[in-house]
Amino acid sequence: VSTQSTWGYFIMELVLILGDFHIPQKSADIPDQFKELLKPGKIHHVLCTGNIGNAETAAWLETIPIDKKNLKIVKGDVDTSGTPEVDMATIGHFKIGLIHGHQIVPWGDLESLGTVQKELDCDILISGHTHIIKAMTIDSKHFLNPGSITGATSIMNSEVVPSFMLLSIEGYQANLYEYRIEGGAVHVSKCELKKSIEQHITYRA
């Protein structure tokens, strides 16, 4: 899929953002509603915040991107794999940083996340660990947390809503879709992200 803009043609790329599975330690499996949505070979990039849990889930994750080389997984606080603690990806015109989030003190603290964002010099910083889905934009820099795809509990939250994120990136613009399971049904919300030099602050709960 391609679109034309002032800068020319851009390829639309789908980016799946997910993590904190904790299978089987805290959750039995990914919810069936999400498995029905996440079919192999339809997503261009997969960015995972770690804490997968078992080899079977890791193998399933490898089937999701069209090209397996576009799967990036960082090491969570309970992972024993050899994955890196920090990874980077450039998709469209967005530079994306990826961490698990246990490095952030206090957990989920925006000021600490902002320090990491500046160190990585990225447009979007993805982190997890809190198991709470959240998206924030400050001074045109975007901070995304996909929550826990299985709804695994955490020290911070004993009632976690299963969630993940999907980015549709075209050049300098992206649409962010947040998926949650509430009341047994999948709910989707959407907002727009832009790469811009404008200084502004917005919040999305």
PDB file of N, CA, C and O in Angstrom, residues 110 135-143 191-193 199-205:
ATOM      1  N   LEU A 110       7.411   9.352  33.791  1.00  0.00           N
ATOM      2  CA  LEU A 110       7.565  10.055  32.523  1.00  0.00           C
ATOM      3  C   LEU A 110       8.891  10.786  32.416  1.00  0.00           C
ATOM      4  O   LEU A 110       9.509  10.815  31.352  1.00  0.00           O
ATOM      5  N   ALA A 135      -0.609   5.850  26.200  1.00  0.00           N
ATOM      6  CA  ALA A 135       0.081   6.582  25.143  1.00  0.00           C
ATOM      7  C   ALA A 135       0.109   8.050  25.509  1.00  0.00           C
ATOM      8  O   ALA A 135      -0.914   8.628  25.883  1.00  0.00           O
ATOM      9  N   MET A 136       1.292   8.643  25.446  1.00  0.00           N
ATOM     10  CA  MET A 136       1.441  10.067  25.748  1.00  0.00           C
ATOM     11  C   MET A 136       2.333  10.722  24.704  1.00  0.00           C
ATOM     12  O   MET A 136       3.230  10.085  24.151  1.00  0.00           O
ATOM     13  N   THR A 137       2.075  12.014  24.445  1.00  0.00           N
ATOM     14  CA  THR A 137       2.913  12.800  23.544  1.00  0.00           C
ATOM     15  C   THR A 137       3.332  14.071  24.256  1.00  0.00           C
ATOM     16  O   THR A 137       2.485  14.805  24.768  1.00  0.00           O
ATOM     17  N   ILE A 138       4.635  14.309  24.303  1.00  0.00           N
ATOM     18  CA  ILE A 138       5.166  15.518  24.920  1.00  0.00           C
ATOM     19  C   ILE A 138       6.215  16.117  23.992  1.00  0.00           C
ATOM     20  O   ILE A 138       7.174  15.444  23.608  1.00  0.00           O
ATOM     21  N   ASP A 139       6.018  17.375  23.612  1.00  0.00           N
ATOM     22  CA  ASP A 139       6.949  18.067  22.721  1.00  0.00           C
ATOM     23  C   ASP A 139       7.229  17.244  21.460  1.00  0.00           C
ATOM     24  O   ASP A 139       8.380  17.097  21.028  1.00  0.00           O
ATOM     25  N   SER A 140       6.182  16.686  20.898  1.00  0.00           N
ATOM     26  CA  SER A 140       6.247  15.918  19.647  1.00  0.00           C
ATOM     27  C   SER A 140       7.007  14.603  19.773  1.00  0.00           C
ATOM     28  O   SER A 140       7.322  13.972  18.766  1.00  0.00           O
ATOM     29  N   LYS A 141       7.296  14.165  20.997  1.00  0.00           N
ATOM     30  CA  LYS A 141       7.896  12.854  21.232  1.00  0.00           C
ATOM     31  C   LYS A 141       6.830  11.954  21.856  1.00  0.00           C
ATOM     32  O   LYS A 141       6.100  12.371  22.756  1.00  0.00           O
ATOM     33  N   HIS A 142       6.765  10.722  21.366  1.00  0.00           N
ATOM     34  CA  HIS A 142       5.663   9.831  21.723  1.00  0.00           C
ATOM     35  C   HIS A 142       6.155   8.708  22.638  1.00  0.00           C
ATOM     36  O   HIS A 142       7.193   8.079  22.378  1.00  0.00           O
ATOM     37  N   PHE A 143       5.402   8.445  23.687  1.00  0.00           N
ATOM     38  CA  PHE A 143       5.726   7.417  24.673  1.00  0.00           C
ATOM     39  C   PHE A 143       4.588   6.395  24.699  1.00  0.00           C
ATOM     40  O   PHE A 143       3.462   6.735  25.065  1.00  0.00           O
ATOM     41  N   CYS A 191      -5.857   7.116  17.664  1.00  0.00           N
ATOM     42  CA  CYS A 191      -5.383   8.494  17.679  1.00  0.00           C
ATOM     43  C   CYS A 191      -4.273   8.630  16.650  1.00  0.00           C
ATOM     44  O   CYS A 191      -3.771   7.642  16.116  1.00  0.00           O
ATOM     45  N   GLU A 192      -3.874   9.848  16.365  1.00  0.00           N
ATOM     46  CA  GLU A 192      -2.867  10.116  15.344  1.00  0.00           C
ATOM     47  C   GLU A 192      -1.564  10.579  15.973  1.00  0.00           C
ATOM     48  O   GLU A 192      -1.558  11.367  16.924  1.00  0.00           O
ATOM     49  N   LEU A 193      -0.455  10.070  15.466  1.00  0.00           N
ATOM     50  CA  LEU A 193       0.869  10.514  15.871  1.00  0.00           C
ATOM     51  C   LEU A 193       1.532  11.188  14.671  1.00  0.00           C
ATOM     52  O   LEU A 193       1.403  10.724  13.548  1.00  0.00           O
ATOM     53  N   GLN A 199       5.967  22.276  19.234  1.00  0.00           N
ATOM     54  CA  GLN A 199       6.058  21.990  20.656  1.00  0.00           C
ATOM     55  C   GLN A 199       4.647  21.987  21.238  1.00  0.00           C
ATOM     56  O   GLN A 199       3.970  23.013  21.243  1.00  0.00           O
ATOM     57  N   HIS A 200       4.210  20.828  21.699  1.00  0.00           N
ATOM     58  CA  HIS A 200       2.882  20.750  22.284  1.00  0.00           C
ATOM     59  C   HIS A 200       2.838  19.575  23.250  1.00  0.00           C
ATOM     60  O   HIS A 200       3.677  18.703  23.221  1.00  0.00           O
ATOM     61  N   ILE A 201       1.833  19.577  24.088  1.00  0.00           N
ATOM     62  CA  ILE A 201       1.637  18.500  25.048  1.00  0.00           C
ATOM     63  C   ILE A 201       0.198  18.008  24.946  1.00  0.00           C
ATOM     64  O   ILE A 201      -0.730  18.796  24.991  1.00  0.00           O
ATOM     65  N   THR A 202       0.021  16.709  24.738  1.00  0.00           N
ATOM     66  CA  THR A 202      -1.300  16.106  24.738  1.00  0.00           C
ATOM     67  C   THR A 202      -1.255  14.874  25.591  1.00  0.00           C
ATOM     68  O   THR A 202      -0.197  14.304  25.832  1.00  0.00           O
ATOM     69  N   TYR A 203      -2.417  14.433  26.058  1.00  0.00           N
ATOM     70  CA  TYR A 203      -2.485  13.221  26.888  1.00  0.00           C
ATOM     71  C   TYR A 203      -3.636  12.356  26.435  1.00  0.00           C
ATOM     72  O   TYR A 203      -4.723  12.844  26.145  1.00  0.00           O
ATOM     73  N   ARG A 204      -3.367  11.062  26.365  1.00  0.00           N
ATOM     74  CA  ARG A 204      -4.413  10.093  26.038  1.00  0.00           C
ATOM     75  C   ARG A 204      -4.399   9.011  27.105  1.00  0.00           C
ATOM     76  O   ARG A 204      -3.392   8.338  27.273  1.00  0.00           O
ATOM     77  N   ALA A 205      -5.468   8.881  27.827  1.00  0.00           N
ATOM     78  CA  ALA A 205      -5.537   7.882  28.900  1.00  0.00           C
ATOM     79  C   ALA A 205      -5.736   6.495  28.307  1.00  0.00           C
ATOM     80  O   ALA A 205      -6.279   6.345  27.233  1.00  0.00           O
TER      81      ALA A 205
END
